Amino acid sequence: TPENIRNVSKRKLCDTVIQLAQTHKPKPDPNGLVFGTVFTDHMLTIEWSLEEGWQKPHIQPFGNLSIHPGCSALHYAVQLFEGMKAYRGPDNKVRLFRSMINMKRMLKSAHRACLPSFDCAELLECIRKLVEVDQDWVPHSDSASLYIRPTFLGTEPTLGVKKPNKALLFVILSPVGSYFSMGAKPVSLWADSKYIRAWRGGTGDCKMGGNYGASIYAQYEAVDYGCQQVLWLYGDDHQITEVGTMNLFLYWINEKGEEELATPPLDGIILPGVTRQSILELARKWGEFKVSERYLTMADLRQALEENRVREMFGSGTACVVSPVDRILYQGENLHIPCEGSLPPLASRLLKELTDIQYGQTPSDWSCIV
Amino acid sequence: TPENIRNVSKRKLCDTVIQLAQTHKPKPDPNGLVFGTVFTDHMLTIEWSLEEGWQKPHIQPFGNLSIHPGCSALHYAVQLFEGMKAYRGPDNKVRLFRSMINMKRMLKSAHRACLPSFDCAELLECIRKLVEVDQDWVPHSDSASLYIRPTFLGTEPTLGVKKPNKALLFVILSPVGSYFSMGAKPVSLWADSKYIRAWRGGTGDCKMGGNYGASIYAQYEAVDYGCQQVLWLYGDDHQITEVGTMNLFLYWINEKGEEELATPPLDGIILPGVTRQSILELARKWGEFKVSERYLTMADLRQALEENRVREMFGSGTACVVSPVDRILYQGENLHIPCEGSLPPLASRLLKELTDIQYGQTPSDWSCIV
């Protein structure tokens, strides 16, 4: 529980070093912002070494990092990140949303990347302190927010491909506008098996940098084909896995005639998204239709479209909450996905229920005051 | 040809800025060195931006890089590297080995990583100048060398997953000892399909950082199983692909009774190694046995071992040239690979022929004086 997290942390983190910035940047209008382009006045850095373990956390003025040119994060992508947000409610209180899930996923990514373990509650408390220091940067808005980007790097300064003996965990903050500030814009997808995002035995279920850098090329090919994002397929049967950097949901009447909200299962190639998990839990709580983690193939989708069984398809992620899909280019054919009113009913309902929790308008233990 | 390279480059690179180090580090005994732990006095840095293109190359004192904490190389592994060596011959001249192949591979990796193009000949000339500045660091040795590590990073300082608008190419140098300074040590391999190094539609044929960071975890699992490196398998038929960070060769009597040197084909999941290519070309020039780029499965290998048709198996790479394999742990069984005298005849012959070219003892257009 959030109470426990606070208690554990306060005992251990009494020695966080805080050095406040002497100057403060002007705060931008969040509605005009491009995602991740403006950063706040402070950042959190915590160093680790094999000999000395974790050092004191430092909250310090935002600025460049001094990095050895042999650093393993630069040569071998020994690196991972997380993404979460702080939201300011109408009560002027700042809240985090299910942030312990991010901490645990970060720990899992660290294990896979051969980076050291950390105490999730302690790190969350450090991040809470950072957000507190920069709390004026959390937009006064019911749709903008403060994006929180924890990053974890191997800083081993030698060229052997091995577990790093040094590491740096840092957190930066960026105010971001509403994803839907200019109304919902359904996205078009390029579905092709030419590029594969992740594969079994790889790192697709962890938030490691390499997963993202490898995806950019395909994104531009999607644009060349007149689409906005990539629908990532897998296997000879063209399983639908993720969309762009989001998880994917299909709301349909399935092959058995059941009303179903479906998303691919966490079988090693799917990122376990916090929004994904929250959508599944909300919809299961409603109990109004079947909610499934199951395989979906392009053949399943195409047949359902022919038989008018598809109601909605949308991506899910921290940035947008939900992002409706209205078209998929697959094997030279445009598949049109129903997308009533740009933000169709289920996506719209999920967006409202989740943002009401995030901004503190619906009381919930998913939300925790900073 | 090397002459052409020089001519093209000298025209364009007249404005390389050289700032010499004020102090010089002591040069270590290369025989005691752990790979990639000691760096020379200088480094090369070249910045690029979308607006201004490539900036002047700088040869400057070796030192830390100042990197924006939102840098795309740190978050999304928009990064790649190369590995090559400079060798000092008995004539005291310093040579590079087929370095234009590295430049072209680097350009291919840059394309895949959505990093900007560059002129291969120009970059090679910059690297030549850097090696010239630090030429005293090239060991006086017939087995040690100066390892050259070009690195290319996206330095876009924003968090969108996209083609970077800024980039940094840098090159560092590290004196390295002989791989076989204490005699050849055959390696044992853990062959398991639990981890997959690369897959079709991914980045396994490019030297992108993400390929390497994702491999470290498996390497430690191999050690837990009492083996030294991972034999990377692919597909349901357990194709043999690479070993650790090296290409792989099998020298055997194949299923048709032919004497054959075989390595997996460049089908998208294999790194096109310079040593791999050189071994294939040398062996084809000899014309003494069949030389094939072909699929090899664990079943093929096991059957050949049962029928005493395997002569040698070895990895190939810039660090070692060749690295013999004497044991593979596969499905709970130890497969023993013939490994006569620790460095068996074919591996030994290839090592000698290649190092004789690299150190200038055999004249060859594969070798180019700095």
XYZ file of C-alpha atoms in Angstrom:
740
model
C 0.000 0.000 0.000
C 1.120 3.597 -0.487
C 1.353 4.044 3.317
C 3.825 1.204 3.628
C 5.877 2.541 0.751
C 6.234 5.903 2.474
C 7.192 4.391 5.817
C 9.850 2.082 4.448
C 11.355 4.813 2.312
C 11.563 7.582 4.848
C 13.704 5.458 7.072
C 16.297 4.830 4.388
C 16.325 7.968 2.302
C 16.981 10.541 4.982
C 20.262 11.340 3.257
C 19.049 12.416 -0.188
C 21.197 15.361 -1.177
C 19.140 18.232 -2.573
C 20.859 21.045 -4.434
C 18.305 23.539 -5.692
C 18.653 25.311 -9.031
C 19.651 28.984 -8.798
C 17.571 29.947 -11.787
C 14.178 28.711 -12.911
C 13.095 28.233 -16.491
C 9.772 29.744 -17.570
C 6.929 27.238 -17.513
C 5.449 26.708 -20.977
C 1.789 26.528 -21.950
C 1.344 22.741 -21.880
C -1.182 22.792 -24.714
C 1.352 23.835 -27.313
C 4.007 21.341 -26.240
C 5.564 18.629 -28.362
C 6.023 15.506 -26.188
C 9.298 15.343 -24.250
C 10.888 18.563 -25.536
C 10.834 20.703 -22.375
C 12.373 19.644 -19.075
C 11.957 20.969 -15.557
C 14.548 22.678 -13.350
C 15.794 19.581 -11.509
C 16.777 15.980 -12.040
C 17.488 12.998 -9.808
C 20.751 11.040 -10.182
C 21.849 7.985 -8.211
C 25.163 6.248 -8.883
C 26.004 2.617 -8.223
C 29.254 0.704 -8.264
C 30.021 -2.948 -7.593
C 32.444 -2.019 -4.801
C 30.372 0.584 -3.019
C 26.790 -0.263 -3.960
C 24.200 2.509 -4.226
C 25.379 6.023 -3.440
C 23.327 8.878 -2.017
C 20.539 10.084 -4.314
C 21.097 13.601 -5.615
C 18.358 16.019 -6.627
C 20.243 18.667 -8.577
C 19.768 21.280 -11.296
C 18.842 19.755 -14.677
C 21.915 19.589 -16.862
C 24.138 17.504 -19.074
C 25.657 14.237 -17.847
C 29.407 13.690 -17.967
C 29.838 10.246 -19.519
C 32.997 8.237 -20.212
C 33.271 7.550 -23.970
C 33.713 3.816 -23.271
C 30.436 3.686 -21.293
C 28.502 0.438 -21.835
C 25.191 2.318 -22.220
C 26.611 4.006 -25.338
C 28.242 0.949 -26.953
C 26.062 -2.000 -25.947
C 22.743 -0.364 -25.023
C 22.992 -1.474 -21.404
C 20.066 0.807 -20.653
C 16.379 0.849 -19.862
C 13.723 3.390 -19.030
C 10.254 3.868 -17.579
C 7.434 6.269 -18.321
C 4.828 7.547 -15.865
C 3.020 10.779 -15.096
C 2.105 13.161 -12.289
C -1.360 14.733 -12.552
C -2.710 17.866 -10.822
C -6.304 17.453 -9.684
C -9.038 20.104 -9.287
C -8.130 20.008 -5.548
C -4.651 21.254 -6.614
C -3.082 18.053 -5.280
C -0.507 16.207 -7.394
C -0.982 12.457 -7.854
C 0.944 9.505 -9.270
C -0.918 6.629 -10.964
C -0.013 3.024 -10.011
C 3.643 4.025 -9.994
C 4.736 0.960 -8.015
C 3.931 -1.145 -11.104
C 6.413 0.988 -13.056
C 9.045 0.477 -10.357
C 8.580 -3.293 -10.448
C 8.716 -3.384 -14.240
C 11.869 -1.265 -14.061
C 13.412 -3.786 -11.671
C 12.532 -6.612 -14.073
C 14.112 -4.691 -16.978
C 17.207 -4.090 -14.812
C 17.522 -7.830 -14.179
C 17.305 -8.598 -17.914
C 19.857 -5.861 -18.717
C 22.286 -7.171 -16.050
C 21.957 -3.878 -14.155
C 21.863 -3.953 -10.330
C 18.734 -4.395 -8.235
C 17.234 -1.581 -6.231
C 14.520 -1.120 -3.628
C 11.364 -0.173 -5.538
C 9.860 1.722 -2.604
C 13.058 3.684 -2.017
C 13.315 4.685 -5.663
C 9.664 5.684 -5.750
C 10.213 7.862 -2.689
C 13.163 9.572 -4.430
C 10.979 10.220 -7.484
C 8.215 11.548 -5.220
C 10.717 13.981 -3.682
C 11.849 15.105 -7.129
C 8.258 15.746 -8.218
C 7.718 17.636 -4.970
C 10.729 19.872 -5.657
C 9.442 20.581 -9.191
C 5.722 20.520 -8.266
C 5.093 23.932 -9.856
C 5.855 22.244 -13.189
C 2.820 19.946 -12.934
C 0.364 21.703 -15.277
C -2.795 23.266 -13.868
C -4.941 21.367 -16.317
C -7.422 18.516 -16.470
C -5.638 16.958 -19.443
C -1.946 17.999 -19.385
C 0.472 16.368 -16.945
C 4.103 16.043 -15.899
C 5.796 13.112 -17.641
C 8.339 11.292 -15.455
C 11.197 9.497 -17.200
C 13.353 7.226 -15.021
C 16.390 5.949 -16.941
C 18.978 3.381 -15.893
C 22.358 3.061 -17.615
C 25.363 0.789 -17.398
C 28.336 3.164 -17.029
C 31.091 0.559 -17.079
C 33.913 2.501 -18.774
C 35.481 -0.482 -20.586
C 34.702 -2.259 -23.870
C 34.177 -5.874 -22.774
C 30.596 -7.072 -23.353
C 29.777 -7.884 -19.726
C 27.751 -7.030 -16.639
C 28.628 -3.398 -15.786
C 30.522 -2.642 -12.586
C 29.158 0.906 -12.583
C 25.677 2.248 -13.242
C 23.711 5.484 -13.178
C 20.016 5.786 -12.494
C 18.547 9.184 -13.308
C 15.086 10.693 -13.545
C 14.030 13.692 -15.622
C 10.640 15.417 -15.790
C 8.858 16.940 -18.760
C 5.521 18.782 -18.809
C 3.315 17.352 -21.569
C 0.099 18.536 -23.139
C -3.122 16.648 -23.634
C -2.893 13.936 -26.235
C -6.372 14.890 -27.391
C -5.957 18.677 -27.137
C -7.092 19.113 -30.712
C -9.687 16.339 -30.546
C -9.156 12.609 -31.005
C -7.279 11.700 -34.157
C -7.647 8.027 -35.039
C -4.414 6.492 -36.354
C -3.777 4.465 -39.489
C -1.467 1.449 -39.250
C 0.942 -0.319 -41.597
C 0.793 -4.069 -40.939
C 3.686 -5.980 -42.510
C 5.892 -8.787 -41.257
C 9.008 -7.225 -42.808
C 10.063 -5.829 -39.432
C 9.508 -7.689 -36.184
C 9.455 -5.661 -32.961
C 10.246 -8.441 -30.510
C 10.606 -12.212 -30.469
C 10.616 -15.028 -27.930
C 14.014 -15.248 -26.256
C 14.521 -11.504 -26.751
C 13.736 -8.435 -24.651
C 10.279 -7.345 -25.881
C 8.687 -7.742 -22.445
C 11.211 -5.344 -20.872
C 11.504 -1.605 -21.392
C 15.034 -1.746 -22.748
C 16.254 0.999 -25.076
C 17.206 -1.425 -27.847
C 13.557 -2.332 -28.456
C 12.794 1.274 -29.372
C 15.830 2.280 -31.455
C 15.320 -0.808 -33.619
C 11.713 0.217 -34.314
C 12.291 3.702 -35.752
C 13.201 2.534 -39.246
C 9.904 0.650 -39.605
C 7.991 3.713 -38.373
C 9.331 5.752 -41.314
C 8.467 2.961 -43.733
C 4.910 3.062 -42.372
C 4.839 6.789 -43.160
C 6.121 6.057 -46.680
C 3.087 3.799 -47.098
C 0.778 6.630 -46.017
C 0.203 5.259 -42.519
C 0.996 6.809 -39.154
C 2.244 3.873 -37.127
C 3.367 0.269 -37.374
C 1.096 -2.611 -36.441
C 3.687 -5.134 -35.278
C 3.004 -8.679 -36.453
C 4.611 -11.901 -35.280
C 4.938 -15.394 -36.644
C 3.804 -17.072 -39.847
C 0.177 -16.579 -38.844
C 0.695 -12.803 -38.543
C -0.306 -12.430 -34.918
C -1.217 -8.888 -33.936
C 1.107 -7.861 -31.080
C 1.550 -4.119 -30.483
C 1.037 -0.824 -32.278
C 3.861 1.743 -32.458
C 5.031 1.910 -28.845
C 1.620 0.958 -27.436
C -0.280 -2.177 -26.441
C -3.281 -3.051 -28.587
C -6.942 -3.840 -27.829
C -9.635 -5.269 -30.080
C -13.266 -4.891 -29.005
C -15.370 -7.232 -31.109
C -17.802 -10.077 -31.370
C -15.375 -12.992 -31.375
C -15.471 -16.155 -33.502
C -17.823 -17.782 -30.945
C -20.269 -14.877 -31.125
C -19.214 -13.465 -27.728
C -18.774 -9.756 -27.061
C -15.092 -9.550 -26.120
C -12.356 -7.038 -25.305
C -9.133 -8.765 -26.278
C -5.412 -7.984 -26.090
C -2.426 -10.257 -26.777
C -1.182 -12.263 -23.767
C 2.065 -11.514 -21.891
C 3.977 -14.382 -23.463
C 7.407 -12.721 -23.603
C 7.035 -10.477 -26.655
C 4.487 -8.016 -25.240
C 5.352 -5.093 -22.982
C 3.278 -5.375 -19.773
C 1.798 -1.875 -19.981
C 0.360 -0.208 -16.889
C -2.505 1.211 -18.966
C -3.026 -2.242 -20.538
C -3.314 -3.812 -17.090
C -5.617 -1.042 -15.869
C -7.950 -1.391 -18.864
C -8.149 -5.162 -18.326
C -8.891 -4.710 -14.613
C -11.497 -1.989 -15.171
C -13.314 -3.930 -17.877
C -13.262 -7.122 -15.779
C -14.707 -5.175 -12.849
C -17.533 -3.901 -15.052
C -18.359 -7.514 -15.919
C -20.299 -6.454 -19.000
C -18.454 -8.503 -21.620
C -15.715 -11.073 -21.897
C -12.220 -9.711 -21.279
C -9.437 -11.847 -22.735
C -5.677 -12.027 -23.069
C -5.506 -14.105 -26.208
C -3.845 -14.432 -29.599
C -5.332 -12.432 -32.454
C -4.203 -12.912 -36.042
C -4.678 -10.735 -39.097
C -6.864 -13.527 -40.516
C -9.098 -13.351 -37.414
C -9.360 -9.590 -37.820
C -10.019 -9.676 -41.544
C -12.755 -12.256 -41.185
C -14.374 -10.318 -38.340
C -14.323 -7.145 -40.453
C -15.975 -8.981 -43.345
C -18.660 -10.212 -40.976
C -19.105 -6.788 -39.314
C -18.031 -8.156 -35.930
C -15.414 -5.484 -35.114
C -16.557 -2.633 -32.878
C -13.335 -0.807 -31.969
C -9.580 -1.160 -32.038
C -7.268 1.054 -30.013
C -3.742 1.334 -28.719
C -3.079 1.940 -25.028
C -0.196 3.683 -23.306
C 0.850 6.238 -20.727
C 1.042 9.099 -23.241
C -2.485 8.809 -24.715
C -4.313 6.373 -22.387
C -6.170 5.150 -25.513
C -5.532 5.836 -29.202
C -8.250 4.666 -31.631
C -7.354 2.956 -34.916
C -9.421 3.562 -38.039
C -7.436 1.916 -40.831
C -4.900 -0.867 -41.347
C -2.939 -1.294 -44.575
C -2.300 -5.035 -44.893
C -1.160 -6.978 -47.942
C -1.987 -4.039 -50.189
C -5.523 -3.698 -48.868
C -6.970 -1.013 -46.608
C -8.941 -2.559 -43.761
C -11.327 -0.006 -42.321
C -11.942 -0.272 -38.589
C -15.146 1.221 -37.173
C -14.241 4.430 -35.343
C -17.470 6.225 -34.509
C -16.990 9.911 -33.692
C -13.176 9.598 -33.769
C -13.207 8.329 -30.165
C -15.638 5.418 -30.140
C -17.754 4.541 -27.078
C -15.583 1.973 -25.277
C -12.318 3.869 -25.828
C -14.076 7.035 -24.701
C -15.452 5.405 -21.538
C -12.046 3.930 -20.643
C -10.356 7.279 -21.221
C -12.827 9.017 -18.911
C -12.707 6.421 -16.136
C -8.906 6.285 -16.157
C -8.316 10.045 -16.334
C -10.900 10.623 -13.598
C -8.784 8.353 -11.368
C -5.492 9.912 -12.501
C -6.684 13.483 -11.817
C -8.268 12.515 -8.494
C -11.873 13.045 -9.560
C -12.733 9.430 -8.768
C -11.248 8.230 -5.473
C -9.114 5.122 -6.071
C -6.189 3.310 -4.511
C -4.604 3.385 -7.991
C -3.857 7.040 -7.348
C -1.416 8.288 -4.728
C -0.916 11.891 -3.586
C 2.685 13.127 -3.899
C 41.733 1.319 -53.674
C 43.583 2.851 -50.732
C 45.135 5.478 -53.039
C 41.720 6.680 -54.142
C 40.526 6.819 -50.561
C 43.409 9.085 -49.607
C 42.915 11.396 -52.547
C 39.192 11.886 -52.040
C 39.622 12.444 -48.330
C 42.465 14.903 -48.344
C 40.462 17.257 -50.460
C 37.559 17.376 -48.037
C 39.145 17.008 -44.646
C 41.648 19.834 -44.758
C 39.812 21.459 -41.876
C 40.066 18.745 -39.198
C 40.699 20.555 -35.936
C 43.503 18.948 -33.942
C 43.952 19.877 -30.280
C 46.821 17.895 -28.792
C 46.756 16.602 -25.210
C 49.008 18.510 -22.791
C 49.850 15.394 -20.819
C 50.440 11.850 -21.987
C 49.418 8.743 -20.132
C 52.060 6.024 -19.634
C 51.804 3.262 -22.208
C 50.997 -0.092 -20.608
C 52.597 -3.472 -21.314
C 50.027 -4.780 -23.818
C 50.493 -8.385 -22.686
C 48.920 -7.792 -19.307
C 45.943 -5.850 -20.627
C 42.292 -6.734 -20.212
C 40.487 -5.915 -23.498
C 39.202 -2.352 -23.801
C 40.240 -1.059 -20.379
C 43.008 1.400 -21.335
C 42.508 4.269 -23.774
C 44.986 6.466 -25.611
C 45.590 10.217 -25.221
C 43.237 11.397 -27.977
C 39.802 10.818 -29.433
C 37.967 11.889 -32.574
C 34.550 13.561 -32.345
C 32.334 14.743 -35.208
C 28.950 16.332 -34.602
C 26.009 16.337 -36.981
C 22.719 18.213 -36.970
C 19.812 18.197 -39.393
C 20.131 21.951 -39.933
C 23.871 22.209 -40.359
C 24.929 18.739 -41.467
C 28.342 17.413 -40.522
C 30.576 19.726 -38.518
C 34.380 19.854 -38.545
C 36.034 16.709 -37.166
C 37.876 17.287 -33.895
C 40.863 15.308 -32.688
C 41.071 16.244 -29.032
C 42.323 14.955 -25.673
C 40.522 11.787 -24.527
C 37.886 12.707 -21.985
C 34.274 12.448 -20.900
C 31.435 13.424 -23.220
C 28.861 15.995 -22.120
C 25.488 14.437 -22.970
C 21.967 15.804 -22.585
C 19.969 13.536 -20.225
C 17.189 13.264 -22.828
C 19.642 11.996 -25.493
C 18.127 9.323 -27.762
C 21.255 7.154 -27.526
C 20.604 6.771 -23.784
C 16.838 6.171 -23.918
C 16.211 4.346 -27.195
C 19.631 2.896 -28.024
C 19.954 4.978 -31.179
C 23.571 3.881 -31.367
C 25.974 1.618 -33.211
C 29.655 0.843 -33.197
C 32.479 -0.717 -35.176
C 35.614 -2.626 -34.194
C 38.894 -2.717 -36.092
C 42.602 -2.706 -35.314
C 45.887 -1.016 -36.172
C 48.922 -3.329 -36.266
C 52.638 -2.430 -36.076
C 54.764 -4.530 -38.398
C 58.416 -5.596 -38.047
C 59.166 -2.679 -40.429
C 57.751 -0.383 -37.697
C 54.968 0.729 -40.027
C 51.376 0.845 -38.732
C 48.687 -0.813 -40.854
C 44.908 -1.046 -40.959
C 43.202 -4.247 -42.169
C 40.338 -3.991 -44.700
C 39.032 -0.980 -42.819
C 36.837 0.185 -45.703
C 34.637 -2.876 -45.063
C 34.118 -1.620 -41.503
C 33.218 1.836 -42.803
C 30.638 0.400 -45.188
C 29.150 -1.823 -42.499
C 28.996 1.218 -40.221
C 27.113 3.119 -42.899
C 24.657 0.223 -43.213
C 24.146 0.173 -39.437
C 23.617 3.960 -39.504
C 20.890 3.544 -42.115
C 19.109 0.904 -40.005
C 19.420 3.075 -36.875
C 18.027 6.143 -38.705
C 21.332 7.961 -38.160
C 22.694 10.173 -40.948
C 24.886 9.007 -43.814
C 28.540 9.884 -44.062
C 31.336 9.583 -46.592
C 33.150 6.322 -45.786
C 36.451 7.493 -47.257
C 36.313 10.767 -45.334
C 35.608 9.023 -42.047
C 38.393 6.532 -42.686
C 40.792 9.395 -43.328
C 39.775 11.012 -40.005
C 40.406 7.706 -38.229
C 43.777 7.391 -40.004
C 44.714 10.845 -38.723
C 43.672 9.910 -35.187
C 45.797 6.744 -35.300
C 48.662 8.832 -36.669
C 48.371 11.273 -33.739
C 48.387 8.357 -31.261
C 50.754 6.142 -33.274
C 53.091 5.625 -30.309
C 50.222 3.705 -28.682
C 50.321 0.970 -31.350
C 52.175 -1.792 -29.479
C 55.637 -2.861 -30.665
C 54.561 -6.480 -30.831
C 53.753 -9.207 -33.332
C 50.536 -10.090 -31.542
C 49.268 -7.036 -29.638
C 47.544 -4.202 -31.509
C 45.627 -0.951 -31.163
C 41.874 -1.548 -31.096
C 39.858 1.174 -32.860
C 36.281 1.760 -31.691
C 34.144 4.061 -33.853
C 30.800 4.808 -32.177
C 27.805 6.664 -33.569
C 25.052 8.053 -31.344
C 21.742 9.786 -31.792
C 21.951 12.884 -29.580
C 18.437 14.183 -30.150
C 17.681 15.796 -26.756
C 13.936 15.038 -26.721
C 11.890 11.971 -25.748
C 9.879 11.260 -28.907
C 10.791 7.912 -30.506
C 11.953 9.276 -33.858
C 14.821 9.891 -36.265
C 17.341 12.052 -34.336
C 17.975 15.630 -35.486
C 21.383 15.567 -33.808
C 24.117 12.955 -33.762
C 27.663 12.420 -32.540
C 30.221 10.170 -34.154
C 33.286 9.509 -32.031
C 36.288 7.201 -32.189
C 38.369 5.969 -29.249
C 41.508 3.822 -29.293
C 42.590 1.103 -26.886
C 45.841 -0.907 -26.918
C 45.027 -4.611 -26.610
C 47.169 -7.658 -25.921
C 47.413 -10.880 -27.862
C 44.320 -13.016 -27.587
C 46.582 -16.058 -27.448
C 49.290 -14.561 -25.199
C 48.980 -17.460 -22.773
C 48.409 -20.057 -25.491
C 45.188 -20.953 -27.241
C 42.310 -21.709 -24.881
C 39.475 -23.526 -26.618
C 36.044 -22.343 -25.478
C 33.054 -24.331 -24.259
C 29.594 -23.302 -25.432
C 26.084 -23.427 -23.998
C 23.606 -24.158 -26.792
C 20.008 -23.472 -25.821
C 17.108 -21.847 -27.635
C 15.957 -20.034 -24.465
C 17.598 -16.807 -25.638
C 17.686 -15.753 -29.283
C 20.376 -13.295 -30.356
C 18.719 -11.974 -33.506
C 15.753 -12.736 -35.718
C 14.530 -11.937 -39.217
C 13.039 -8.449 -39.306
C 15.370 -7.344 -36.496
C 18.851 -5.805 -36.398
C 21.172 -8.837 -36.110
C 22.994 -8.030 -39.337
C 23.911 -4.534 -38.098
C 26.346 -3.614 -35.359
C 23.759 -1.846 -33.214
C 24.293 -1.606 -29.456
C 20.967 -3.251 -28.622
C 22.129 -6.588 -30.050
C 24.920 -6.721 -27.489
C 23.230 -5.468 -24.316
C 20.436 -7.990 -24.836
C 23.000 -10.831 -25.012
C 24.743 -10.311 -21.668
C 22.123 -12.094 -19.568
C 22.454 -15.276 -21.630
C 26.244 -15.105 -21.325
C 25.963 -15.344 -17.515
C 23.509 -18.213 -17.814
C 26.084 -20.025 -19.980
C 28.626 -19.528 -17.175
C 26.094 -20.913 -14.667
C 25.969 -24.041 -16.832
C 29.774 -24.323 -16.688
C 30.330 -23.007 -20.204
C 32.228 -19.952 -21.368
C 30.063 -18.591 -24.144
C 26.655 -18.879 -25.764
C 26.113 -20.791 -28.998
C 23.190 -18.840 -30.434
C 20.526 -21.045 -32.008
C 17.629 -20.019 -34.235
C 14.361 -21.569 -35.257
C 12.632 -24.815 -34.399
C 15.388 -26.777 -36.125
C 18.025 -25.174 -33.860
C 20.149 -23.615 -36.557
C 23.645 -22.706 -35.412
C 24.116 -18.961 -35.986
C 26.860 -17.247 -33.971
C 28.970 -17.817 -30.871
C 29.204 -15.117 -28.179
C 29.975 -11.997 -30.222
C 31.683 -13.954 -33.030
C 30.778 -15.611 -36.310
C 31.057 -19.390 -36.392
C 32.807 -21.872 -38.696
C 32.466 -25.640 -38.937
C 35.182 -27.594 -40.748
C 33.868 -31.085 -41.421
C 33.028 -33.819 -43.852
C 29.494 -32.815 -44.758
C 26.437 -35.049 -45.206
C 27.457 -35.698 -48.837
C 30.944 -36.822 -47.801
C 32.599 -33.588 -48.982
C 35.345 -31.829 -47.051
C 33.766 -28.471 -46.269
C 34.377 -25.245 -44.365
C 30.923 -23.903 -43.569
C 29.473 -20.809 -41.921
C 25.847 -19.626 -41.761
C 24.726 -17.414 -44.663
C 24.125 -13.662 -44.389
C 20.346 -13.973 -44.333
C 19.613 -11.065 -42.004
C 20.394 -12.573 -38.613
C 24.169 -12.939 -39.022
C 26.654 -10.106 -38.532
C 28.763 -9.782 -41.718
C 32.124 -10.054 -39.967
C 35.276 -8.789 -41.666
C 37.219 -11.783 -40.333
C 34.375 -14.078 -41.503
C 34.593 -12.622 -45.014
C 38.403 -12.829 -45.015
C 38.384 -16.490 -43.933
C 35.887 -17.352 -46.671
C 37.965 -15.521 -49.291
C 41.267 -17.044 -48.173
C 39.868 -20.576 -48.065
C 38.223 -20.148 -51.476
C 41.520 -18.909 -52.889
C 43.294 -21.998 -51.555
C 40.737 -24.142 -53.421
C 41.547 -27.179 -51.298
C 38.052 -27.949 -50.035
C 34.486 -26.795 -50.431
C 33.753 -23.420 -48.802
C 30.066 -22.826 -48.072
C 27.704 -20.272 -46.621
C 24.928 -22.628 -45.580
C 22.550 -23.537 -42.789
C 23.864 -25.843 -40.088
C 21.582 -27.317 -37.432
C 22.394 -28.920 -34.114
C 21.038 -32.184 -35.568
C 23.529 -31.915 -38.459
C 26.345 -31.326 -35.976
C 25.326 -34.120 -33.621
C 25.081 -36.636 -36.406
C 28.437 -35.567 -37.824
C 30.031 -35.952 -34.394
C 28.549 -39.448 -34.039
C 30.010 -40.354 -37.425
C 33.396 -38.738 -36.678
C 32.964 -36.252 -39.517
C 33.778 -33.080 -37.549
C 37.339 -31.784 -37.800
C 37.195 -28.327 -36.191
C 34.803 -25.677 -35.028
C 35.869 -22.115 -34.293
C 34.543 -18.605 -33.781
C 35.932 -15.718 -35.806
C 36.212 -12.042 -34.948
C 38.450 -8.991 -34.853
C 39.583 -9.592 -31.255
C 40.806 -13.194 -31.635
C 40.882 -13.812 -35.413
C 39.893 -17.424 -34.607
C 38.742 -19.009 -31.337
C 38.522 -22.825 -31.290
C 35.572 -24.625 -29.680
C 36.092 -27.919 -27.838
C 32.754 -28.581 -26.154
C 29.056 -27.764 -26.576
C 26.484 -28.388 -23.856
C 23.224 -29.128 -25.681
C 20.041 -30.666 -24.289
C 21.899 -31.848 -21.197
C 24.610 -33.580 -23.195
C 28.235 -32.561 -23.676
C 29.216 -32.714 -27.340
C 32.982 -32.922 -27.649
C 34.465 -31.176 -30.676
C 37.891 -32.291 -31.913
C 40.414 -29.620 -30.951
C 43.874 -31.025 -31.588
C 46.641 -29.147 -29.755
C 44.223 -26.454 -28.550
C 44.593 -24.617 -31.862
C 43.808 -27.209 -34.516
C 45.429 -27.173 -37.992
C 42.928 -25.161 -40.040
C 42.291 -22.536 -37.338
C 46.052 -22.307 -36.838
C 46.730 -21.846 -40.551
C 44.036 -19.162 -40.887
C 45.377 -17.339 -37.826
C 48.892 -17.300 -39.290
C 47.868 -16.233 -42.789
C 45.625 -13.458 -41.519
C 48.026 -12.105 -38.899
C 50.884 -12.198 -41.418
C 48.806 -9.900 -43.627
C 47.696 -7.700 -40.715
C 51.265 -7.173 -39.446
C 52.610 -6.616 -42.952
C 54.676 -9.797 -43.142
C 52.759 -10.947 -46.216
C 52.181 -8.183 -48.764
C 48.457 -7.799 -49.474
C 46.009 -5.173 -50.622
C 43.931 -6.091 -47.551
C 46.470 -4.137 -45.531
C 46.955 -0.387 -45.770
C 49.760 1.667 -44.209
C 48.539 4.496 -41.955
